mmCIF file of C-alpha atoms and ligand atoms in Angstrom:
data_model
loop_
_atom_site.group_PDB
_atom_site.id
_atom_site.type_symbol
_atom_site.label_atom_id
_atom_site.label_comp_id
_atom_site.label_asym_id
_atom_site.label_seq_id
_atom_site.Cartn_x
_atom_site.Cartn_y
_atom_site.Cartn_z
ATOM 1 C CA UNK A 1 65.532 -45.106 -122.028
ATOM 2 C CA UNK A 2 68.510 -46.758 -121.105
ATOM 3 C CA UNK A 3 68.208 -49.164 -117.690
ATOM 4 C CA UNK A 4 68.441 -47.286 -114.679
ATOM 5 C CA UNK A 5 71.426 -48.422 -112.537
ATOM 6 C CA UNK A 6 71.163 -47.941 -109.053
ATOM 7 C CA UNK A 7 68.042 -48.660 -107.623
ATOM 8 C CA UNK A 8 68.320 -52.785 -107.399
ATOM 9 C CA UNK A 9 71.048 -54.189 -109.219
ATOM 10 C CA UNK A 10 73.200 -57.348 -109.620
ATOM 11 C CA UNK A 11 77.291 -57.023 -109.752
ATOM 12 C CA UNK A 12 78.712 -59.901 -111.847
ATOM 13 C CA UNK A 13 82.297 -60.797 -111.106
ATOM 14 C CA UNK A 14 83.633 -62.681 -114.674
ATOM 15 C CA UNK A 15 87.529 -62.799 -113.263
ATOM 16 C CA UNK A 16 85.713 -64.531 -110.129
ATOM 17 C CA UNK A 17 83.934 -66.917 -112.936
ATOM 18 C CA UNK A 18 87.149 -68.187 -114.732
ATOM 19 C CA UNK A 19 88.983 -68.216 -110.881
ATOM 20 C CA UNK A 20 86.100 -70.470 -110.529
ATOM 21 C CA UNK A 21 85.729 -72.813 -113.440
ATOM 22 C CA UNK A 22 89.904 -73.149 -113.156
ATOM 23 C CA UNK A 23 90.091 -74.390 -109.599
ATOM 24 C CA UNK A 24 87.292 -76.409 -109.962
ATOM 25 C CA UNK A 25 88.772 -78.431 -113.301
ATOM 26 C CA UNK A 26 92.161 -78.718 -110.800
ATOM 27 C CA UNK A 27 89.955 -80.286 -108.098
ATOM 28 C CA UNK A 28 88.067 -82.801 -110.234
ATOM 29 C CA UNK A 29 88.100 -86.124 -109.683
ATOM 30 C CA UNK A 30 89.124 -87.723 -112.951
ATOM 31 C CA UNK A 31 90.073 -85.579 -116.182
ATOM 32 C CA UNK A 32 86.715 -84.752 -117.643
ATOM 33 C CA UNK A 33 86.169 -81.530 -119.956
ATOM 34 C CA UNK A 34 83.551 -79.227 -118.445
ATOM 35 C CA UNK A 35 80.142 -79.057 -120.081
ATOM 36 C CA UNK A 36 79.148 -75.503 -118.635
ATOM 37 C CA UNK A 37 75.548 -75.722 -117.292
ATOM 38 C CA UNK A 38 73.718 -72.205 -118.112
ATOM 39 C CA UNK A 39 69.961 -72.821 -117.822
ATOM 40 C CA UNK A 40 67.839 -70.663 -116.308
ATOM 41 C CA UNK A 41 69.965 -67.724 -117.653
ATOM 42 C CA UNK A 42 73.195 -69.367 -116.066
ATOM 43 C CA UNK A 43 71.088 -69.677 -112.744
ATOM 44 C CA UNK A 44 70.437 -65.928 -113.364
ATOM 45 C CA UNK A 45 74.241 -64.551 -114.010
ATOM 46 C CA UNK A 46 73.079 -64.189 -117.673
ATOM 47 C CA UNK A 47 73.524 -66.913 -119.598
ATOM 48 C CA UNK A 48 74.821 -65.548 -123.051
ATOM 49 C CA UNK A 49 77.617 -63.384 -121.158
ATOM 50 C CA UNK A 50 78.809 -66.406 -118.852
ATOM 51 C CA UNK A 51 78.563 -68.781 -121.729
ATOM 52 C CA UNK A 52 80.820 -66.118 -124.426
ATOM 53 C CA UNK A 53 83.072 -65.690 -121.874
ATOM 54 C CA UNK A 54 83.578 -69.727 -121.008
ATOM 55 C CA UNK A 55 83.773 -69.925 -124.669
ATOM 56 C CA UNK A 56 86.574 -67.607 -124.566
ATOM 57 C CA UNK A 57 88.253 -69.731 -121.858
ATOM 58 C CA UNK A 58 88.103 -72.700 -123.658
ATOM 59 C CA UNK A 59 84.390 -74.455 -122.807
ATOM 60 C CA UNK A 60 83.096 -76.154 -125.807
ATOM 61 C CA UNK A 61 79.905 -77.717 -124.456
ATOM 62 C CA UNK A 62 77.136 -76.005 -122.488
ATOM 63 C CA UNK A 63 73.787 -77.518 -120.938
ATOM 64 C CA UNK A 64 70.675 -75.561 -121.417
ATOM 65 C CA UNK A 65 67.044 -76.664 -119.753
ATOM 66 C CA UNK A 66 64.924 -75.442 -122.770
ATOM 67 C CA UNK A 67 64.264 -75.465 -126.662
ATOM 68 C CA UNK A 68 64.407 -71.325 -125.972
ATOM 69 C CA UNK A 69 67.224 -71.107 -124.337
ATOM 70 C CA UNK A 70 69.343 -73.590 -126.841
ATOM 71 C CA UNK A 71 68.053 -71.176 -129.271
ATOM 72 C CA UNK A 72 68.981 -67.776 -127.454
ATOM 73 C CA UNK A 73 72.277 -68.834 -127.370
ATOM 74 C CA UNK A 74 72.919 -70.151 -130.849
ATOM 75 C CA UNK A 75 71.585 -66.883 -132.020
ATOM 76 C CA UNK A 76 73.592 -65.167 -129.653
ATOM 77 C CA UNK A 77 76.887 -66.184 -131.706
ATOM 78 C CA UNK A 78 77.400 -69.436 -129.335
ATOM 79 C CA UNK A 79 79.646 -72.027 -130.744
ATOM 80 C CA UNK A 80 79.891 -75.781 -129.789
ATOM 81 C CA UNK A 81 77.722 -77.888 -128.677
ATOM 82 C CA UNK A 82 74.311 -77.455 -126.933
ATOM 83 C CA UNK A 83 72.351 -80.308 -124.784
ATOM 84 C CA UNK A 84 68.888 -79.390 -124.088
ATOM 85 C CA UNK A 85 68.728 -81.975 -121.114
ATOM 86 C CA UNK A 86 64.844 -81.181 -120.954
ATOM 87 C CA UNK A 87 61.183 -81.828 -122.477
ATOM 88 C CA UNK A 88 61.293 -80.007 -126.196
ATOM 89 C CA UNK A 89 57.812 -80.488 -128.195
ATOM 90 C CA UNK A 90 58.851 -83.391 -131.079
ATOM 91 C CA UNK A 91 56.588 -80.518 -133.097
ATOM 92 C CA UNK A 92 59.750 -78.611 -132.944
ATOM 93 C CA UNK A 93 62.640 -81.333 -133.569
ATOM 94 C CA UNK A 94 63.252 -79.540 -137.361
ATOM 95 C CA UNK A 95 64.647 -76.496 -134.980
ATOM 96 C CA UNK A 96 66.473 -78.056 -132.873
ATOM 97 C CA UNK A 97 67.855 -80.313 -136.528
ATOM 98 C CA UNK A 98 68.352 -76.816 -137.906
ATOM 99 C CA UNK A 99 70.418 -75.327 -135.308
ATOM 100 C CA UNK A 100 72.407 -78.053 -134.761
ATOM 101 C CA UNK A 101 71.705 -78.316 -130.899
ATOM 102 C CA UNK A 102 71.647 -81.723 -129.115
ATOM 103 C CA UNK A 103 68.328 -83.026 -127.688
ATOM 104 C CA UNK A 104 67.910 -85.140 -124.415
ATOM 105 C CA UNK A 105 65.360 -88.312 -125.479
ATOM 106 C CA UNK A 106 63.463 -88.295 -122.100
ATOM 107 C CA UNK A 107 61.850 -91.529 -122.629
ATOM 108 C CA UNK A 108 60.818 -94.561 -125.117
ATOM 109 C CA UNK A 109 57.812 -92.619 -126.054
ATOM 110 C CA UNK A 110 59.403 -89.747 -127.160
ATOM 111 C CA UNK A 111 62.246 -91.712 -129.147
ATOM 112 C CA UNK A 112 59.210 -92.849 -131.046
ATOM 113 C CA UNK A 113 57.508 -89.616 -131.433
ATOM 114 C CA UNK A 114 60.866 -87.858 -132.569
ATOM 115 C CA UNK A 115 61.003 -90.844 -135.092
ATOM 116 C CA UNK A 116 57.662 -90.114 -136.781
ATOM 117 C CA UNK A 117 58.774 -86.506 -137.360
ATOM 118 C CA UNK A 118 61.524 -88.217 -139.551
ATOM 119 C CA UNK A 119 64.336 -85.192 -138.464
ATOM 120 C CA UNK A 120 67.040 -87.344 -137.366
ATOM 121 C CA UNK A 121 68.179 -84.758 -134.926
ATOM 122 C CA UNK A 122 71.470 -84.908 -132.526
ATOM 123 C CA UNK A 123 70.865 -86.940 -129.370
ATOM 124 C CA UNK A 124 71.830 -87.831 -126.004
ATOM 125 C CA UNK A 125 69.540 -90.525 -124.051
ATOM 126 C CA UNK A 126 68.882 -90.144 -120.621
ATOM 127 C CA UNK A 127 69.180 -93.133 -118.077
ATOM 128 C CA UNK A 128 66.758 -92.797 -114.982
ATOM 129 C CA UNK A 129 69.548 -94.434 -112.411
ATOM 130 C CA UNK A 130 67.421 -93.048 -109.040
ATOM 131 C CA UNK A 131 66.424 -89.659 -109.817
ATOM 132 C CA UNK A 132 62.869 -90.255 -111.019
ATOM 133 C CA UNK A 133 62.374 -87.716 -112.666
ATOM 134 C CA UNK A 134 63.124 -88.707 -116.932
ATOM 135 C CA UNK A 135 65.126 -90.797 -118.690
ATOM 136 C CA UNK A 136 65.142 -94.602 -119.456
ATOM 137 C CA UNK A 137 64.957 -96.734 -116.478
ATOM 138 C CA UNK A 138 67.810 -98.440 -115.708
ATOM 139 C CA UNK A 139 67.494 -101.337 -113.238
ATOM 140 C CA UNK A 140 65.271 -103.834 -115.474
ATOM 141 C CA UNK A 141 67.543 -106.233 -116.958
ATOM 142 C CA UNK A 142 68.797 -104.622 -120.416
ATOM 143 C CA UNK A 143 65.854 -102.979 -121.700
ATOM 144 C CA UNK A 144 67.415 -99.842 -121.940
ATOM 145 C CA UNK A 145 70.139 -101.251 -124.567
ATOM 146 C CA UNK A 146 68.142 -102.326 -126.611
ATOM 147 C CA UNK A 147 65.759 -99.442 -126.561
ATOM 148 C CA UNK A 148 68.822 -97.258 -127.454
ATOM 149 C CA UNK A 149 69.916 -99.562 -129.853
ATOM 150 C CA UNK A 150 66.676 -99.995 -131.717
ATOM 151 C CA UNK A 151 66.485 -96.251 -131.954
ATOM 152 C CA UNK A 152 69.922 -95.687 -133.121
ATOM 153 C CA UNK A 153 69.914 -96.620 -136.612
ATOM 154 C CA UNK A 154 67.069 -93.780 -137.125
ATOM 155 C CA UNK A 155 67.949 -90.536 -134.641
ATOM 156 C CA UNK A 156 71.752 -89.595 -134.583
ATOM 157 C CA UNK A 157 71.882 -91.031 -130.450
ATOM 158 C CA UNK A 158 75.633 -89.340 -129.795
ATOM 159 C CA UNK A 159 75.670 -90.068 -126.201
ATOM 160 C CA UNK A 160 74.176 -91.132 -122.733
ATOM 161 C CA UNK A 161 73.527 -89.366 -119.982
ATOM 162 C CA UNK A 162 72.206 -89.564 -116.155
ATOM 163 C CA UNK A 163 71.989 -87.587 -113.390
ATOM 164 C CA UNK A 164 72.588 -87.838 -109.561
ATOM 165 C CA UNK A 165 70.505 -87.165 -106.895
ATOM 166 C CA UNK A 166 72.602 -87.070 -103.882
ATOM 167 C CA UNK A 167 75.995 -86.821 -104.826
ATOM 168 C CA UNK A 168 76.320 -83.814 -102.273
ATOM 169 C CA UNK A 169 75.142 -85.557 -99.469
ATOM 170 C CA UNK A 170 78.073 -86.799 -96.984
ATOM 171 C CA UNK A 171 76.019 -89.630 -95.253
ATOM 172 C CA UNK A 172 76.899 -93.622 -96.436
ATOM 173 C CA UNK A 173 73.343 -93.502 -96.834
ATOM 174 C CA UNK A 174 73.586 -90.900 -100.055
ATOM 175 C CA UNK A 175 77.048 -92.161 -100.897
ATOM 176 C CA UNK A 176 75.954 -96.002 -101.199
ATOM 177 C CA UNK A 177 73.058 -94.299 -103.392
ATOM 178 C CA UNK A 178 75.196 -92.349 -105.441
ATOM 179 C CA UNK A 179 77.820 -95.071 -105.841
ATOM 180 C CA UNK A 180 74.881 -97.572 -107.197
ATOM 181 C CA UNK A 181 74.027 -95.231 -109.522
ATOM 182 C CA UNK A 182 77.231 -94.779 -111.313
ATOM 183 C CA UNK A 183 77.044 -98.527 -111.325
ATOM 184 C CA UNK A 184 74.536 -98.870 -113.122
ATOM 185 C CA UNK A 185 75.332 -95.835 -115.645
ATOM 186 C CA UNK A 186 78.619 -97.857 -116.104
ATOM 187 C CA UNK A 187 76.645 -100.911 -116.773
ATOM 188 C CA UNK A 188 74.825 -99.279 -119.826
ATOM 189 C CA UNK A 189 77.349 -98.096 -121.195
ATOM 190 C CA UNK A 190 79.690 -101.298 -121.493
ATOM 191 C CA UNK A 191 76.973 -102.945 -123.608
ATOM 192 C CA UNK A 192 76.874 -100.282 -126.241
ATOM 193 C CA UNK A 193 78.957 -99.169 -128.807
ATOM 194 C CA UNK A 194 81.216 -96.486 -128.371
ATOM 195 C CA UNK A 195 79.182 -93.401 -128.124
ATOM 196 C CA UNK A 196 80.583 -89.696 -127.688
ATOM 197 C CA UNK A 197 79.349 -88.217 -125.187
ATOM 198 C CA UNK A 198 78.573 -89.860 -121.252
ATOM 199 C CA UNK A 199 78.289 -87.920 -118.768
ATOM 200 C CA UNK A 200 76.908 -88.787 -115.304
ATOM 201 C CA UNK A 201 78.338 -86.217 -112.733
ATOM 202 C CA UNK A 202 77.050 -82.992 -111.561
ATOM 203 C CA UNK A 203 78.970 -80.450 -109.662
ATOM 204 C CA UNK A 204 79.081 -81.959 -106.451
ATOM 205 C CA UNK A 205 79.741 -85.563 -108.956
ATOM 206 C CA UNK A 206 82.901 -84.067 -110.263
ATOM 207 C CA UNK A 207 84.360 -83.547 -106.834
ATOM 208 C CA UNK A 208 83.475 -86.321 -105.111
ATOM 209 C CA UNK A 209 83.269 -89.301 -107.303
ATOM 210 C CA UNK A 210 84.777 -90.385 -110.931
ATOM 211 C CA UNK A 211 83.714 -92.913 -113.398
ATOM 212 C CA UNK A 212 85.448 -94.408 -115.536
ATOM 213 C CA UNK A 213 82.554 -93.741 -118.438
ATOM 214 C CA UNK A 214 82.239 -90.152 -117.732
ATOM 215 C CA UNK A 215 84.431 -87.724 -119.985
ATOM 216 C CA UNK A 216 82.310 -85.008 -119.196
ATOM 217 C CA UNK A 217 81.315 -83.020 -115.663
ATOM 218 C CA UNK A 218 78.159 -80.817 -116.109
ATOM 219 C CA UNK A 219 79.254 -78.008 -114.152
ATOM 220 C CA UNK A 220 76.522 -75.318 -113.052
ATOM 221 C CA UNK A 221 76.346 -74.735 -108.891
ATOM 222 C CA UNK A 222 79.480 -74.777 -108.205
ATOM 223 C CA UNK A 223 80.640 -72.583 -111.592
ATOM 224 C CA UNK A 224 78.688 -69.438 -109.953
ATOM 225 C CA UNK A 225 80.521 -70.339 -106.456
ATOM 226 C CA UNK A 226 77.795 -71.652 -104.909
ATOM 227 C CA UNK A 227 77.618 -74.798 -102.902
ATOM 228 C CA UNK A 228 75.173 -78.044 -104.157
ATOM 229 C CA UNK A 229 74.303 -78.134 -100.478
ATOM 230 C CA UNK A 230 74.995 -75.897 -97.293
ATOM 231 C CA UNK A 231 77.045 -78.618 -95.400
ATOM 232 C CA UNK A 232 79.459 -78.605 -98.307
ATOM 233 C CA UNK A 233 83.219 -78.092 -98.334
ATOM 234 C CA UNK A 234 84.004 -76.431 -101.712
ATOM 235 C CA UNK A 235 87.676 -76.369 -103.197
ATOM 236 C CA UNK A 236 88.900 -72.872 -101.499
ATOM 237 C CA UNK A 237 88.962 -70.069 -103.775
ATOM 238 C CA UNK A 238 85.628 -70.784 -105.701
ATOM 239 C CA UNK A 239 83.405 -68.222 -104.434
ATOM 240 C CA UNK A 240 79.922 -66.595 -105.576
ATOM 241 C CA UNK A 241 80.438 -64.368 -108.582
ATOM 242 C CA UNK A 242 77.343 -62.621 -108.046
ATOM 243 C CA UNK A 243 76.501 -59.125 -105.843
ATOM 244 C CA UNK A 244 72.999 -58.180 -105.404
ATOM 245 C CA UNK A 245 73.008 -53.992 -104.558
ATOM 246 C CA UNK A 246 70.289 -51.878 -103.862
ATOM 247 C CA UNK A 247 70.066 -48.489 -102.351
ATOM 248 C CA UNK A 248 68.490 -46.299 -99.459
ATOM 249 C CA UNK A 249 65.517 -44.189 -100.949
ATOM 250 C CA UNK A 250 64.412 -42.843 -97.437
ATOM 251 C CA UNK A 251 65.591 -42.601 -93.483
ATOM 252 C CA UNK A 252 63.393 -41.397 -91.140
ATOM 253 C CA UNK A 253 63.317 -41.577 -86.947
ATOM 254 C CA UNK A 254 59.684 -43.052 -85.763
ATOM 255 C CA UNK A 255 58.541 -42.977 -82.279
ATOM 256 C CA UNK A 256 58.093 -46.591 -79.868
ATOM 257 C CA UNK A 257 55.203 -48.075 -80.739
ATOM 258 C CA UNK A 258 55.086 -47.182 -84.627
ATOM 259 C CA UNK A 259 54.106 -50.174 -87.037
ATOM 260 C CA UNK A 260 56.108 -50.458 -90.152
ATOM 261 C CA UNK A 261 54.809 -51.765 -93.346
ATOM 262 C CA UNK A 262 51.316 -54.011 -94.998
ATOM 263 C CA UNK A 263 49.859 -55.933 -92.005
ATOM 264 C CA UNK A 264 51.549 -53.654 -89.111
ATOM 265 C CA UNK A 265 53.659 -57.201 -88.634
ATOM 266 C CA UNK A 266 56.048 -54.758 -86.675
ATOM 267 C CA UNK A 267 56.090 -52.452 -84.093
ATOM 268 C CA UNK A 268 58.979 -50.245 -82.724
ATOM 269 C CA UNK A 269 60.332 -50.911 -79.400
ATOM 270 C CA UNK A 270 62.132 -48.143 -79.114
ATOM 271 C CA UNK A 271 62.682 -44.737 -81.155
ATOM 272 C CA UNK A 272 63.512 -46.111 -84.044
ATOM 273 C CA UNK A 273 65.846 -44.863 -87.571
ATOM 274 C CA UNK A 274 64.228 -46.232 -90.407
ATOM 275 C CA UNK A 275 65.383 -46.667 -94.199
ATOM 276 C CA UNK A 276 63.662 -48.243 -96.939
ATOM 277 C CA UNK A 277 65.391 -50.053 -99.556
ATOM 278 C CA UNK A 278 64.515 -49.561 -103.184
ATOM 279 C CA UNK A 279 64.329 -53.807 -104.033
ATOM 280 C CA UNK A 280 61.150 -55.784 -103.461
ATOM 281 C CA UNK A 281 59.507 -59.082 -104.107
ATOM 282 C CA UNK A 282 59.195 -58.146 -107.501
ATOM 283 C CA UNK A 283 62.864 -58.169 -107.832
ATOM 284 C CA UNK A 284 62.850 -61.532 -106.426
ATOM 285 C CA UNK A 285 63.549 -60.379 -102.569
ATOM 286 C CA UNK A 286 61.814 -63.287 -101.039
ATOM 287 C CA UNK A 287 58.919 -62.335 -98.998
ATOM 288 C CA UNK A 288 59.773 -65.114 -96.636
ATOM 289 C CA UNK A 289 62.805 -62.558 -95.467
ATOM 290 C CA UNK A 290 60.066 -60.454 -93.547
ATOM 291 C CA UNK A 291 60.948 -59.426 -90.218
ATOM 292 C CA UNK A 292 63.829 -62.068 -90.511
ATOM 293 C CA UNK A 293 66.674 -61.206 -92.772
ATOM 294 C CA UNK A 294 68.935 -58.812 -93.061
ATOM 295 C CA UNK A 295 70.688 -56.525 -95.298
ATOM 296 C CA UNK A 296 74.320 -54.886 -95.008
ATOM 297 C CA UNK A 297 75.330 -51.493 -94.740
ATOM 298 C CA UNK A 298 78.692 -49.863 -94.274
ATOM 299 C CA UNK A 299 79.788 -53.207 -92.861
ATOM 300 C CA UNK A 300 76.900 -53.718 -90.362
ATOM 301 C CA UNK A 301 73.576 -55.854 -89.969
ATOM 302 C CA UNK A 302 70.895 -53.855 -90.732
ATOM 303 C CA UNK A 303 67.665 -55.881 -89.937
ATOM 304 C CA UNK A 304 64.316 -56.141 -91.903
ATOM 305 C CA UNK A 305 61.370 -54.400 -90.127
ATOM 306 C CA UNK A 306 57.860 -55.421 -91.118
ATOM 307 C CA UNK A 307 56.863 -57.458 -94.711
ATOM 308 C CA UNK A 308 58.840 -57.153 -97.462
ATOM 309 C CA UNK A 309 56.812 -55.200 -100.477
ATOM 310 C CA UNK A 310 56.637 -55.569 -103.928
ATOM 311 C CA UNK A 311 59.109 -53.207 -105.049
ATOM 312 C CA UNK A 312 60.769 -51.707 -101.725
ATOM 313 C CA UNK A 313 61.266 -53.033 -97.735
ATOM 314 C CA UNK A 314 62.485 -51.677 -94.455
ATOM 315 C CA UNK A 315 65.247 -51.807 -91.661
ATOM 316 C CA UNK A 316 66.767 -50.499 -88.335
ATOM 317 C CA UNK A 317 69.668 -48.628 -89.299
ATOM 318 C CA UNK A 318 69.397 -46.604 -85.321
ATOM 319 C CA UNK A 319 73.012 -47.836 -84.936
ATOM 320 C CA UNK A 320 74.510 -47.645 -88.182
ATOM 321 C CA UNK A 321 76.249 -44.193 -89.200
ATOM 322 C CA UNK A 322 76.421 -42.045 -92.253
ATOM 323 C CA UNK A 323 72.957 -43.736 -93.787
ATOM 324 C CA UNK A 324 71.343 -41.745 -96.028
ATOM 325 C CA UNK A 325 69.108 -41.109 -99.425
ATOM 326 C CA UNK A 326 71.691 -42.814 -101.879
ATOM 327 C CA UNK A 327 73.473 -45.185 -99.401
ATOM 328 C CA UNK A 328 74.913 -48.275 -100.778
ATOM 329 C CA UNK A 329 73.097 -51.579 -99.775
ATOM 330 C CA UNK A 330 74.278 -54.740 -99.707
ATOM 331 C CA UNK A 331 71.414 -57.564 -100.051
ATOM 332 C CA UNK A 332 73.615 -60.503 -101.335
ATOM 333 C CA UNK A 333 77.489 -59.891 -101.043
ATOM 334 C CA UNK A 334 80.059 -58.451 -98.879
ATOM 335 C CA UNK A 335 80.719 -55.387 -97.158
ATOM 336 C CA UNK A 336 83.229 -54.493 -94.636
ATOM 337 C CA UNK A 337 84.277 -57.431 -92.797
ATOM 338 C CA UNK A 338 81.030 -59.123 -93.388
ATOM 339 C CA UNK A 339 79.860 -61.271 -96.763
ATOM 340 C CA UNK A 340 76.256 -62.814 -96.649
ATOM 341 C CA UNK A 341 76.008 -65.313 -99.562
ATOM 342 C CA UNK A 342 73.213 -66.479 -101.858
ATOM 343 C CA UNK A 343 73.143 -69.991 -99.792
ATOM 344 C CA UNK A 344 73.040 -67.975 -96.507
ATOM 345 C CA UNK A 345 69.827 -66.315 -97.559
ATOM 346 C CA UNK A 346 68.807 -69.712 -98.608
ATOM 347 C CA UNK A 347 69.838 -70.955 -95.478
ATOM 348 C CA UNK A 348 67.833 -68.458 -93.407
ATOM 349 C CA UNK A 349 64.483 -69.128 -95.401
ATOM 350 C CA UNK A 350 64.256 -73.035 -95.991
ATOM 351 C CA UNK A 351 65.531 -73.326 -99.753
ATOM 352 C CA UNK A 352 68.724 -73.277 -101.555
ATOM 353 C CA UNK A 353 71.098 -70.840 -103.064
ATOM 354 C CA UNK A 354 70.518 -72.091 -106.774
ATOM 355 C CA UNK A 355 66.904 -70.782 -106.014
ATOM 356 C CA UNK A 356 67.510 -67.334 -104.335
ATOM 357 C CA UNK A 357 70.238 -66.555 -107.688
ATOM 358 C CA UNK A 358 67.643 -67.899 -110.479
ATOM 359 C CA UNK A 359 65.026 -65.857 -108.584
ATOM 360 C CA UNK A 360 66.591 -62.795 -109.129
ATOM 361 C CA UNK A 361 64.247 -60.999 -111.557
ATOM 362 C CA UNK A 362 64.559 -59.584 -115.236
ATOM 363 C CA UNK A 363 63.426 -55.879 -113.503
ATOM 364 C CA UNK A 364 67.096 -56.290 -111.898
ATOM 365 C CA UNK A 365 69.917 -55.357 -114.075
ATOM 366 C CA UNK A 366 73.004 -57.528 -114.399
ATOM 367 C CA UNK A 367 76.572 -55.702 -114.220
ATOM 368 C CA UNK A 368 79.385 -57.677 -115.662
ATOM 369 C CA UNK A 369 82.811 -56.359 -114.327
HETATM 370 C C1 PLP B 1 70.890 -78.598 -113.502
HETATM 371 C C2 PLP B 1 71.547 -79.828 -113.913
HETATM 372 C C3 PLP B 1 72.920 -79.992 -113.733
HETATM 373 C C4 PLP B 1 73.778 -79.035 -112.948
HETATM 374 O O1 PLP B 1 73.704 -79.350 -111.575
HETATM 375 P P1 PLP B 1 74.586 -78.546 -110.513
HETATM 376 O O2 PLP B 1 74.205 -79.138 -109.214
HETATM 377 O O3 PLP B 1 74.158 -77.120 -110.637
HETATM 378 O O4 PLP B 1 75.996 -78.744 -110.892
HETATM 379 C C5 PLP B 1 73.503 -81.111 -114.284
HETATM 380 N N1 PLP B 1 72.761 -82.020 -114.940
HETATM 381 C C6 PLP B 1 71.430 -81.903 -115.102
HETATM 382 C C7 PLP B 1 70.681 -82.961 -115.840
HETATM 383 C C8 PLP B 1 70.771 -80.819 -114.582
HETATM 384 O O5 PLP B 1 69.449 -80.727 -114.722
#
């Protein structure tokens, strides 16, 4: 059976993705290309649709997290080039040789691992320049040259990478931070031989700082209109490209003093008009939304009523007109006069908008338009 539309579905907007991707390359900082940044299944927009159509508009480079997802888009007709910028098993390196994707060296160790395979595979070394998390560390004296260096003769190292950790932070704090680590990237990089791809700056990078070693911006956040951080000031016009729907399976009046839902968390105040909504947990609703959020109908706040379940949830629609079996719902989007974003939901619950899109399950169609 085909998918079945209209019970919890995402709207796509791909006019709203190139809108995106064009004023962002207008706002950059210097006058990097755009490596596109579609991990996670292009933080759940689907990443072989965003990534064709980028290709379309000119993007020659994307940024995947995974071995899997390199491959899913090479075999998805995906030209150009393809950085894996995470942890791939040196038992696979012949794949990644064979389908001609690029492969992140996270550390010494695995230069030397990759090396015993003997599949001098495409490469990009990472530079740990505050992040912690992989990549060569780069404030002991020059060790990181000549670790690069040593390992260049036998793996094909085409470029160096790092990655910033609070470039979207506004304090001098995170912009002394960020600053130092550009330094340092730019230190690297003068001691080695020209390489062809360095890249340093993320989203929020590209917009608020340049270097003069970077010829690439890897662009994800900001690409699906979201913002690195919720105190950010985005170039105007870049806005999410993604809808989250649902629909109204039921409405029904309860009495005062009814409990709604698993755990009676609620309990009417007043005579009440109920509807349930046909997304759950399962669909990547976060739970954390009970008795909190809020969904939109017809252009009103319709609040959540009780725990949010697996598959469905509830709200007060007693002053909302013309809701019925069918209705349109609005979890993530705009309707009416009002628009209630992926980072507002992260907003409300503690986490960010990159998590509440990526969240969005596989059960939950994706509708390109
Ligand atoms: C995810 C990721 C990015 C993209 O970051 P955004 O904040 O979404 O622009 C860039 N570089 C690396 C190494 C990443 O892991």
């Amino acid at each position: 059976m085909d998918i079945v539309l209209k019970r919890s579905w995402a709207e796509i907007d791909m006019h709203q993705l190139e809108r995106n991707l064009n004023i962002y390359k207008e706002s950059l900082n210097g006058s990097q290309r755009i490596m596109a940044v579609v991990k996670a299944d292009a933080y759940g927009h689907g990443d072989c649709q965003v990534a064709r159509r980028l290709s379309l508009l000119g993007v020659t480079d994307f940024a995947v997290a995974s071995l899997d997802e390199a491959c899913k888009l090479r075999d998805a007709g995906v030209k150009g080039e393809i950085l894996i910028l995470g942890y791939t098993p040196p038992e696979y390196a012949s794949v990644v040789y064979a389908k001609d994707l690029i492969q992140t060296v996270i550390s010494e160790e695995y230069a030397e691992a990759i090396c015993e395979t003997n599949v001098p595979f495409r490469c990009n070394f990472a530079l740990d320049t505050g992040m912690g998390r992989i990549g060569l560390l780069t404030n002991e004296d020059d060790g990181c040259n000549e670790t690069i260096k040593k390992y260049s003769s036998k793996l094909q190292v085409e470029g160096v990478f790092t990655h910033l950790c609070v470039a979207d932070g506004n304090d001098e704090e995170s912009k002394r931070f960020t600053k130092r680590q550009i330094a340092q990237f730019e230190n690297v990089l003068e001691k080695m031989p020209e390489l062809k791809y360095n890249h340093c700056l993320n989203s929020a990078g590209g917009l608020w700082y340049d270097s003069k070693n970077a010829d690439i911006v890897r662009l994800g956040i900001v690409l699906y209109g979201l913002k690195p951080d919720y105190e950010n000031v985005i170039p105007e016009g870049i806005v999410p490209i993604l809808q989250w729907k649902s629909v109204v399976s039921m409405v029904k009046w309860v009495e005062s003093g009814t409990s709604i839902g698993y755990g009676r968390s609620f309990v009417t105040k007043r005579r009440t008009k109920i509807a349930t909504i046909s997304t759950g947990y399962a669909d990547g609703y976060n739970r954390l939304l009970s008795n909190k959020g809020f969904v939109l109908i017809n252009g009103q706040k319709a609040f959540i009523r009780g725990r949010v379940c697996m598959d469905q949830f509830m709200v007060d629609v007693t002053d909302i007109e013309n809701v019925s079996m069918g209705t349109e719902v609005v979890l993530i989007g705009k309707s009416g006069d009002l628009v209630y974003t992926a980072d507002d939901m992260a907003h409300d619950i503690g986490t960010i908008g990159y998590e509440v899109v990526c969240n969005i399950s596989k059960r939950v169609p994706r509708v390109y338009i």
